[in-house]
Amino acid sequence: MTTTRPRHAAIALIAAGALALSACAADLPGGSAEQSDYPTRAIDLVLPFGAGGATDLAARAMAEALSTELGQPFNATNQTGAQQVTAVSNVVGSAGDGYTLLADGGGSSTVQSLLPDLPYAWDDRTFIARVASGAHAYAVGAGSGITTIEQLEEKAAADPSSFRVAWLSGTSTSDFATLQLLQAIGVDPAEVIRVPFSGSGDAMQAAAAGDVDLASGGTSAIASLYSSGDLVPLALTGADPNYPDLPLTAELGYPELDMTYWVGLSGPASLDDSVVETLAGTLEQLGEEGALDDSFQTLGMTVDIVTGEELDTRVHEEAQTFGELNALVS
């Protein structure tokens, strides 16, 4: 015999089931209606580096592309000082709703693994995506008469205690590129003279003037001095479409000289999974479509989107490399 439930009882059961499903969805990462629609308002993007440099311009290009694709403004604000700790603190301590993000890179993440007394664990954040990377240039002044790494090696090895290298306080990928080169040519980095500068542009100016024997920095820092003939780039640590004629370290027999700098996106450790998926997926799509290529090529950077576990692995491997290099001078 078939029993027929009263209509109002059936409706009540359906409603209860719907409420249960809704509650389950709310408990899942990104399960709220608000997060599924992310973003619904402007996003604050903190830039922990100074305005006008290659990393700053790259971060702004990334922000503009995301804003266009997601339909909400990305308000980029430079917050400098305290070795980028202040800016990172503001982001890692923010809510995990995706409306405060960090334009990240080696200087604001892996380099910080070397800093004492950080107010946070350097990797206590969500690494969303690495968007692009740029090569470093090893350069000397035209007046030095040096045109190859081998000639530079001869000069440095002859008297390391008088060999002068540009130094950006030991908290820049440019410094680690310098340490890599000295190690590769058999010169003790602890013996050379490290001349302090505030940025790669000033360091390249000093190399052109003969005030230092070697400067390392992103390729954007060599542009005008190379064009004028005052600076001689000996090699690049990676390809740069703006300088197709310059030799690469790997081609010259130095594959270990592979230091690059990168720009990407991160947020607090509590960042909602659905926000991560939206941002990472959007950047991957933009990369596949080539929508970022022109902007980054102008800056001497190569678009190479890395996300998820692969990104986390690469970031921690970079921190280990920096630690090993830093031990050479500490």
mmCIF file of C-alpha atoms in Angstrom:
data_model
loop_
_atom_site.group_PDB
_atom_site.id
_atom_site.type_symbol
_atom_site.label_atom_id
_atom_site.label_comp_id
_atom_site.label_asym_id
_atom_site.label_seq_id
_atom_site.Cartn_x
_atom_site.Cartn_y
_atom_site.Cartn_z
ATOM 1 C CA MET A 1 0.000 0.000 0.000
ATOM 2 C CA THR A 2 1.424 3.392 -0.971
ATOM 3 C CA THR A 3 1.391 6.157 1.600
ATOM 4 C CA THR A 4 0.967 9.690 0.321
ATOM 5 C CA ARG A 5 2.580 12.446 2.399
ATOM 6 C CA PRO A 6 0.555 15.598 2.963
ATOM 7 C CA ARG A 7 1.649 18.356 0.569
ATOM 8 C CA HIS A 8 2.705 20.707 3.370
ATOM 9 C CA ALA A 9 4.952 18.002 4.863
ATOM 10 C CA ALA A 10 6.696 17.447 1.517
ATOM 11 C CA ILE A 11 7.303 21.162 1.155
ATOM 12 C CA ALA A 12 8.751 21.282 4.661
ATOM 13 C CA LEU A 13 11.150 18.435 3.846
ATOM 14 C CA ILE A 14 12.320 20.166 0.668
ATOM 15 C CA ALA A 15 12.889 23.409 2.535
ATOM 16 C CA ALA A 16 14.845 21.634 5.261
ATOM 17 C CA GLY A 17 17.006 19.934 2.651
ATOM 18 C CA ALA A 18 17.696 23.238 0.948
ATOM 19 C CA LEU A 19 18.696 24.803 4.246
ATOM 20 C CA ALA A 20 21.032 21.902 4.981
ATOM 21 C CA LEU A 21 22.710 22.186 1.589
ATOM 22 C CA SER A 22 23.062 25.928 2.080
ATOM 23 C CA ALA A 23 24.673 25.414 5.470
ATOM 24 C CA CYS A 24 27.114 22.890 4.013
ATOM 25 C CA ALA A 25 28.039 25.273 1.200
ATOM 26 C CA ALA A 26 28.657 28.049 3.690
ATOM 27 C CA ASP A 27 31.059 25.776 5.588
ATOM 28 C CA LEU A 28 33.103 25.050 2.458
ATOM 29 C CA PRO A 29 36.009 27.339 1.479
ATOM 30 C CA GLY A 30 34.598 30.069 -0.707
ATOM 31 C CA GLY A 31 31.094 28.799 -0.082
ATOM 32 C CA SER A 32 29.492 32.118 0.813
ATOM 33 C CA ALA A 33 27.448 34.016 -1.716
ATOM 34 C CA GLU A 34 29.637 37.068 -1.186
ATOM 35 C CA GLN A 35 32.849 35.222 -2.050
ATOM 36 C CA SER A 36 31.340 33.423 -5.070
ATOM 37 C CA ASP A 37 30.755 36.829 -6.618
ATOM 38 C CA TYR A 38 34.265 38.126 -5.836
ATOM 39 C CA PRO A 39 35.201 40.847 -6.424
ATOM 40 C CA THR A 40 32.262 43.138 -5.771
ATOM 41 C CA ARG A 41 34.229 46.295 -4.903
ATOM 42 C CA ALA A 42 37.631 47.943 -5.245
ATOM 43 C CA ILE A 43 40.737 46.017 -4.174
ATOM 44 C CA ASP A 44 43.692 47.602 -2.377
ATOM 45 C CA LEU A 45 46.986 46.454 -3.873
ATOM 46 C CA VAL A 46 50.004 47.263 -1.696
ATOM 47 C CA LEU A 47 53.287 47.804 -3.557
ATOM 48 C CA PRO A 48 56.218 47.375 -1.128
ATOM 49 C CA PHE A 49 58.734 49.005 -3.473
ATOM 50 C CA GLY A 50 59.375 52.524 -4.700
ATOM 51 C CA ALA A 51 57.474 54.164 -7.517
ATOM 52 C CA GLY A 52 58.859 54.245 -11.042
ATOM 53 C CA GLY A 53 61.088 51.176 -10.985
ATOM 54 C CA ALA A 54 60.647 48.073 -13.123
ATOM 55 C CA THR A 55 58.949 46.092 -10.348
ATOM 56 C CA ASP A 56 56.584 48.970 -9.595
ATOM 57 C CA LEU A 57 55.606 49.363 -13.246
ATOM 58 C CA ALA A 58 55.210 45.596 -13.631
ATOM 59 C CA ALA A 59 52.919 45.408 -10.607
ATOM 60 C CA ARG A 60 50.806 48.243 -11.974
ATOM 61 C CA ALA A 61 50.554 46.501 -15.352
ATOM 62 C CA MET A 62 49.372 43.354 -13.552
ATOM 63 C CA ALA A 63 46.835 45.400 -11.568
ATOM 64 C CA GLU A 64 45.476 47.085 -14.680
ATOM 65 C CA ALA A 65 45.003 43.770 -16.457
ATOM 66 C CA LEU A 66 43.242 42.237 -13.453
ATOM 67 C CA SER A 67 41.017 45.290 -13.084
ATOM 68 C CA THR A 68 39.948 45.114 -16.726
ATOM 69 C CA GLU A 69 39.247 41.392 -16.560
ATOM 70 C CA LEU A 70 37.463 41.345 -13.182
ATOM 71 C CA GLY A 71 35.590 44.626 -13.566
ATOM 72 C CA GLN A 72 36.739 46.224 -10.319
ATOM 73 C CA PRO A 73 39.470 48.807 -9.658
ATOM 74 C CA PHE A 74 42.800 47.725 -8.171
ATOM 75 C CA ASN A 75 44.001 50.698 -6.140
ATOM 76 C CA ALA A 76 47.799 50.400 -6.187
ATOM 77 C CA THR A 77 49.607 52.194 -3.362
ATOM 78 C CA ASN A 78 53.354 52.287 -2.706
ATOM 79 C CA GLN A 79 54.303 51.610 0.914
ATOM 80 C CA THR A 80 58.076 51.737 1.224
ATOM 81 C CA GLY A 81 60.571 51.609 4.063
ATOM 82 C CA ALA A 82 61.727 49.200 6.778
ATOM 83 C CA GLN A 83 63.056 46.737 4.158
ATOM 84 C CA GLN A 84 59.488 46.213 2.903
ATOM 85 C CA VAL A 85 58.403 44.863 6.293
ATOM 86 C CA THR A 86 55.785 47.569 6.919
ATOM 87 C CA ALA A 87 53.969 46.910 3.653
ATOM 88 C CA VAL A 88 54.015 43.146 4.090
ATOM 89 C CA SER A 89 52.780 43.473 7.704
ATOM 90 C CA ASN A 90 49.788 45.481 6.540
ATOM 91 C CA VAL A 91 48.796 42.768 4.095
ATOM 92 C CA VAL A 92 49.500 39.595 6.076
ATOM 93 C CA GLY A 93 47.569 41.077 8.994
ATOM 94 C CA SER A 94 44.538 41.983 6.881
ATOM 95 C CA ALA A 95 41.260 40.109 6.468
ATOM 96 C CA GLY A 96 41.258 37.102 4.171
ATOM 97 C CA ASP A 97 38.459 38.443 1.998
ATOM 98 C CA GLY A 98 40.698 39.328 -0.959
ATOM 99 C CA TYR A 99 40.319 43.088 -0.766
ATOM 100 C CA THR A 100 43.858 43.748 0.495
ATOM 101 C CA LEU A 101 46.597 42.101 -1.581
ATOM 102 C CA LEU A 102 50.371 42.376 -1.978
ATOM 103 C CA ALA A 103 52.334 42.905 -5.174
ATOM 104 C CA ASP A 104 54.958 40.383 -4.141
ATOM 105 C CA GLY A 105 58.475 39.470 -5.203
ATOM 106 C CA GLY A 106 61.764 38.165 -3.866
ATOM 107 C CA GLY A 107 62.523 41.329 -1.916
ATOM 108 C CA SER A 108 59.248 41.171 -0.012
ATOM 109 C CA SER A 109 59.221 37.407 0.524
ATOM 110 C CA THR A 110 62.260 35.146 0.158
ATOM 111 C CA VAL A 111 64.845 37.819 0.990
ATOM 112 C CA GLN A 112 62.930 38.443 4.197
ATOM 113 C CA SER A 113 63.729 34.894 5.274
ATOM 114 C CA LEU A 114 67.181 36.310 6.120
ATOM 115 C CA LEU A 115 65.932 39.185 8.265
ATOM 116 C CA PRO A 116 65.975 38.821 12.056
ATOM 117 C CA ASP A 117 63.063 39.712 14.315
ATOM 118 C CA LEU A 118 60.350 39.843 11.669
ATOM 119 C CA PRO A 119 56.915 40.540 13.181
ATOM 120 C CA TYR A 120 55.580 37.596 11.128
ATOM 121 C CA ALA A 121 56.853 34.371 9.634
ATOM 122 C CA TRP A 122 58.164 35.346 6.175
ATOM 123 C CA ASP A 123 56.116 32.648 4.413
ATOM 124 C CA ASP A 124 52.972 32.996 6.526
ATOM 125 C CA ARG A 125 50.961 34.196 3.563
ATOM 126 C CA THR A 126 49.142 32.850 0.527
ATOM 127 C CA PHE A 127 51.276 32.943 -2.605
ATOM 128 C CA ILE A 128 48.681 33.368 -5.348
ATOM 129 C CA ALA A 129 50.784 33.666 -8.508
ATOM 130 C CA ARG A 130 54.146 34.576 -9.878
ATOM 131 C CA VAL A 131 53.346 36.556 -12.984
ATOM 132 C CA ALA A 132 56.652 37.474 -14.630
ATOM 133 C CA SER A 133 60.392 37.385 -14.100
ATOM 134 C CA GLY A 134 63.306 39.477 -15.280
ATOM 135 C CA ALA A 135 66.982 38.811 -15.898
ATOM 136 C CA HIS A 136 69.936 40.501 -14.242
ATOM 137 C CA ALA A 137 72.746 42.152 -16.149
ATOM 138 C CA TYR A 138 76.390 42.011 -15.105
ATOM 139 C CA ALA A 139 77.935 45.294 -16.204
ATOM 140 C CA VAL A 140 81.216 47.204 -16.108
ATOM 141 C CA GLY A 141 82.261 50.655 -17.190
ATOM 142 C CA ALA A 142 83.405 51.119 -20.771
ATOM 143 C CA GLY A 143 86.633 52.662 -19.463
ATOM 144 C CA SER A 144 87.589 49.446 -17.671
ATOM 145 C CA GLY A 145 88.627 47.751 -20.900
ATOM 146 C CA ILE A 146 86.827 44.597 -19.747
ATOM 147 C CA THR A 147 84.463 42.963 -22.241
ATOM 148 C CA THR A 148 84.130 39.362 -20.967
ATOM 149 C CA ILE A 149 83.506 37.524 -17.710
ATOM 150 C CA GLU A 150 86.915 35.885 -18.099
ATOM 151 C CA GLN A 151 88.624 39.286 -18.099
ATOM 152 C CA LEU A 152 86.583 40.305 -15.076
ATOM 153 C CA GLU A 153 87.708 37.118 -13.335
ATOM 154 C CA GLU A 154 91.359 37.954 -14.006
ATOM 155 C CA LYS A 155 90.985 41.418 -12.497
ATOM 156 C CA ALA A 156 89.089 40.207 -9.432
ATOM 157 C CA ALA A 157 91.357 37.233 -8.771
ATOM 158 C CA ALA A 158 94.499 39.359 -9.042
ATOM 159 C CA ASP A 159 93.570 41.387 -5.957
ATOM 160 C CA PRO A 160 90.142 40.610 -4.427
ATOM 161 C CA SER A 161 90.718 43.084 -1.591
ATOM 162 C CA SER A 162 90.700 45.993 -4.043
ATOM 163 C CA PHE A 163 87.887 44.705 -6.265
ATOM 164 C CA ARG A 164 84.793 46.891 -5.814
ATOM 165 C CA VAL A 165 81.245 45.642 -6.326
ATOM 166 C CA ALA A 166 78.024 47.613 -6.078
ATOM 167 C CA TRP A 167 75.967 46.503 -3.075
ATOM 168 C CA LEU A 168 72.298 47.151 -2.329
ATOM 169 C CA SER A 169 72.402 46.354 1.402
ATOM 170 C CA GLY A 170 72.244 42.591 0.865
ATOM 171 C CA THR A 171 68.461 42.607 0.544
ATOM 172 C CA SER A 172 68.161 42.663 -3.238
ATOM 173 C CA THR A 173 68.233 39.915 -5.838
ATOM 174 C CA SER A 174 70.898 42.045 -7.543
ATOM 175 C CA ASP A 175 73.201 41.377 -4.590
ATOM 176 C CA PHE A 176 72.578 37.643 -4.806
ATOM 177 C CA ALA A 177 73.335 37.778 -8.525
ATOM 178 C CA THR A 178 76.664 39.402 -7.612
ATOM 179 C CA LEU A 179 77.393 36.720 -5.007
ATOM 180 C CA GLN A 180 76.595 34.003 -7.555
ATOM 181 C CA LEU A 181 79.089 35.503 -10.017
ATOM 182 C CA LEU A 182 81.881 35.876 -7.464
ATOM 183 C CA GLN A 183 81.362 32.298 -6.356
ATOM 184 C CA ALA A 184 81.394 31.077 -9.973
ATOM 185 C CA ILE A 185 84.706 32.782 -10.780
ATOM 186 C CA GLY A 186 86.348 31.585 -7.575
ATOM 187 C CA VAL A 187 86.568 34.908 -5.748
ATOM 188 C CA ASP A 188 85.695 34.996 -2.044
ATOM 189 C CA PRO A 189 82.785 37.458 -1.686
ATOM 190 C CA ALA A 190 83.909 38.243 1.856
ATOM 191 C CA GLU A 191 87.194 39.687 0.537
ATOM 192 C CA VAL A 192 85.893 42.197 -2.011
ATOM 193 C CA ILE A 193 84.855 45.767 -1.276
ATOM 194 C CA ARG A 194 81.079 46.154 -1.191
ATOM 195 C CA VAL A 195 80.179 49.737 -2.055
ATOM 196 C CA PRO A 196 76.657 50.661 -0.859
ATOM 197 C CA PHE A 197 73.967 52.061 -3.186
ATOM 198 C CA SER A 198 70.255 52.602 -2.814
ATOM 199 C CA GLY A 199 69.264 51.103 -6.163
ATOM 200 C CA SER A 200 70.451 49.418 -9.355
ATOM 201 C CA GLY A 201 70.243 52.664 -11.322
ATOM 202 C CA ASP A 202 72.761 54.375 -9.039
ATOM 203 C CA ALA A 203 74.952 51.267 -9.097
ATOM 204 C CA MET A 204 75.056 51.250 -12.903
ATOM 205 C CA GLN A 205 75.924 54.950 -12.912
ATOM 206 C CA ALA A 206 78.846 54.185 -10.596
ATOM 207 C CA ALA A 207 80.042 51.368 -12.853
ATOM 208 C CA ALA A 208 79.902 53.648 -15.882
ATOM 209 C CA ALA A 209 81.936 56.258 -13.993
ATOM 210 C CA GLY A 210 84.518 53.693 -12.912
ATOM 211 C CA ASP A 211 83.650 54.038 -9.217
ATOM 212 C CA VAL A 212 82.971 50.295 -8.951
ATOM 213 C CA ASP A 213 84.374 47.369 -10.921
ATOM 214 C CA LEU A 214 81.094 45.482 -11.200
ATOM 215 C CA ALA A 215 77.392 46.266 -10.945
ATOM 216 C CA SER A 216 74.486 43.850 -11.159
ATOM 217 C CA GLY A 217 70.880 44.806 -11.714
ATOM 218 C CA GLY A 218 67.727 44.329 -13.711
ATOM 219 C CA THR A 219 68.071 44.992 -17.408
ATOM 220 C CA SER A 220 65.922 48.120 -17.173
ATOM 221 C CA ALA A 221 68.789 49.733 -15.232
ATOM 222 C CA ILE A 222 71.275 49.442 -18.103
ATOM 223 C CA ALA A 223 69.193 50.984 -20.894
ATOM 224 C CA SER A 224 70.442 54.564 -21.205
ATOM 225 C CA LEU A 225 74.058 53.893 -20.198
ATOM 226 C CA TYR A 226 74.323 50.982 -22.603
ATOM 227 C CA SER A 227 72.867 53.095 -25.420
ATOM 228 C CA SER A 228 75.353 55.882 -24.714
ATOM 229 C CA GLY A 229 78.276 53.466 -24.741
ATOM 230 C CA ASP A 230 79.276 54.209 -21.140
ATOM 231 C CA LEU A 231 78.347 50.771 -19.847
ATOM 232 C CA VAL A 232 79.343 47.303 -21.053
ATOM 233 C CA PRO A 233 76.920 44.501 -20.133
ATOM 234 C CA LEU A 234 79.028 41.350 -19.945
ATOM 235 C CA ALA A 235 76.096 38.930 -19.814
ATOM 236 C CA LEU A 236 72.457 38.483 -18.852
ATOM 237 C CA THR A 237 71.203 35.782 -16.494
ATOM 238 C CA GLY A 238 68.221 35.157 -18.764
ATOM 239 C CA ALA A 239 66.717 36.164 -22.070
ATOM 240 C CA ASP A 240 65.444 39.708 -22.546
ATOM 241 C CA PRO A 241 63.672 40.469 -25.835
ATOM 242 C CA ASN A 242 64.910 44.046 -25.632
ATOM 243 C CA TYR A 243 68.546 42.892 -25.762
ATOM 244 C CA PRO A 244 68.664 39.924 -28.126
ATOM 245 C CA ASP A 245 72.336 40.513 -28.962
ATOM 246 C CA LEU A 246 73.676 40.383 -25.409
ATOM 247 C CA PRO A 247 75.203 37.037 -24.381
ATOM 248 C CA LEU A 248 73.495 34.852 -21.794
ATOM 249 C CA THR A 249 75.401 33.385 -18.861
ATOM 250 C CA ALA A 250 74.311 29.847 -19.753
ATOM 251 C CA GLU A 251 75.624 30.275 -23.297
ATOM 252 C CA LEU A 252 78.979 31.419 -21.910
ATOM 253 C CA GLY A 253 79.368 28.286 -19.796
ATOM 254 C CA TYR A 254 77.917 29.633 -16.533
ATOM 255 C CA PRO A 255 74.504 27.926 -16.212
ATOM 256 C CA GLU A 256 74.639 28.400 -12.436
ATOM 257 C CA LEU A 257 74.352 32.168 -12.932
ATOM 258 C CA ASP A 258 70.579 32.109 -13.189
ATOM 259 C CA MET A 259 69.411 34.739 -10.697
ATOM 260 C CA THR A 260 66.190 36.480 -11.705
ATOM 261 C CA TYR A 261 63.732 38.787 -10.015
ATOM 262 C CA TRP A 262 59.984 38.296 -10.142
ATOM 263 C CA VAL A 263 56.675 40.034 -9.618
ATOM 264 C CA GLY A 264 53.533 38.323 -8.470
ATOM 265 C CA LEU A 265 50.562 38.426 -6.169
ATOM 266 C CA SER A 266 49.996 37.240 -2.610
ATOM 267 C CA GLY A 267 47.667 37.787 0.326
ATOM 268 C CA PRO A 268 47.207 36.862 3.974
ATOM 269 C CA ALA A 269 47.405 33.215 5.038
ATOM 270 C CA SER A 270 43.659 33.244 5.730
ATOM 271 C CA LEU A 271 42.795 34.175 2.151
ATOM 272 C CA ASP A 272 39.600 32.501 1.014
ATOM 273 C CA ASP A 273 40.167 29.615 -1.408
ATOM 274 C CA SER A 274 37.621 30.959 -3.882
ATOM 275 C CA VAL A 275 39.499 34.270 -4.014
ATOM 276 C CA VAL A 276 42.756 32.442 -4.732
ATOM 277 C CA GLU A 277 41.100 30.433 -7.486
ATOM 278 C CA THR A 278 39.572 33.535 -9.065
ATOM 279 C CA LEU A 279 42.801 35.542 -9.061
ATOM 280 C CA ALA A 280 45.124 32.704 -10.060
ATOM 281 C CA GLY A 281 42.733 31.517 -12.759
ATOM 282 C CA THR A 282 42.359 35.017 -14.166
ATOM 283 C CA LEU A 283 46.118 35.536 -14.322
ATOM 284 C CA GLU A 284 46.627 32.139 -15.961
ATOM 285 C CA GLN A 285 44.008 33.033 -18.556
ATOM 286 C CA LEU A 286 45.645 36.407 -19.221
ATOM 287 C CA GLY A 287 48.988 34.658 -19.614
ATOM 288 C CA GLU A 288 47.613 32.114 -22.060
ATOM 289 C CA GLU A 289 45.956 34.862 -24.110
ATOM 290 C CA GLY A 290 49.186 36.888 -24.253
ATOM 291 C CA ALA A 291 47.365 39.881 -22.775
ATOM 292 C CA LEU A 292 50.332 40.750 -20.542
ATOM 293 C CA ASP A 293 53.155 40.223 -23.009
ATOM 294 C CA ASP A 294 53.511 43.718 -24.445
ATOM 295 C CA SER A 295 53.476 45.497 -21.084
ATOM 296 C CA PHE A 296 56.059 43.207 -19.518
ATOM 297 C CA GLN A 297 58.290 42.979 -22.578
ATOM 298 C CA THR A 298 58.713 46.749 -22.461
ATOM 299 C CA LEU A 299 60.009 46.323 -18.908
ATOM 300 C CA GLY A 300 62.410 43.560 -19.896
ATOM 301 C CA MET A 301 60.379 40.876 -18.160
ATOM 302 C CA THR A 302 59.029 37.556 -19.395
ATOM 303 C CA VAL A 303 55.479 36.496 -18.550
ATOM 304 C CA ASP A 304 55.553 33.073 -16.913
ATOM 305 C CA ILE A 305 52.533 32.363 -14.721
ATOM 306 C CA VAL A 306 53.221 29.960 -11.853
ATOM 307 C CA THR A 307 50.574 29.103 -9.236
ATOM 308 C CA GLY A 308 49.649 26.550 -6.601
ATOM 309 C CA GLU A 309 52.071 24.003 -5.153
ATOM 310 C CA GLU A 310 54.639 24.659 -7.877
ATOM 311 C CA LEU A 311 54.845 28.303 -6.847
ATOM 312 C CA ASP A 312 55.120 27.421 -3.162
ATOM 313 C CA THR A 313 57.968 25.005 -3.946
ATOM 314 C CA ARG A 314 59.840 27.547 -6.053
ATOM 315 C CA VAL A 315 59.507 30.254 -3.413
ATOM 316 C CA HIS A 316 60.962 28.027 -0.705
ATOM 317 C CA GLU A 317 63.762 26.844 -3.006
ATOM 318 C CA GLU A 318 64.645 30.480 -3.683
ATOM 319 C CA ALA A 319 64.760 31.194 0.053
ATOM 320 C CA GLN A 320 67.180 28.296 0.489
ATOM 321 C CA THR A 321 69.398 29.608 -2.325
ATOM 322 C CA PHE A 322 69.468 33.079 -0.774
ATOM 323 C CA GLY A 323 70.403 31.590 2.592
ATOM 324 C CA GLU A 324 73.325 29.690 1.101
ATOM 325 C CA LEU A 325 74.608 32.754 -0.754
ATOM 326 C CA ASN A 326 74.153 35.016 2.254
ATOM 327 C CA ALA A 327 76.335 32.659 4.289
ATOM 328 C CA LEU A 328 79.258 33.612 2.023
ATOM 329 C CA VAL A 329 79.354 37.143 3.458
ATOM 330 C CA SER A 330 77.797 36.762 6.911
#
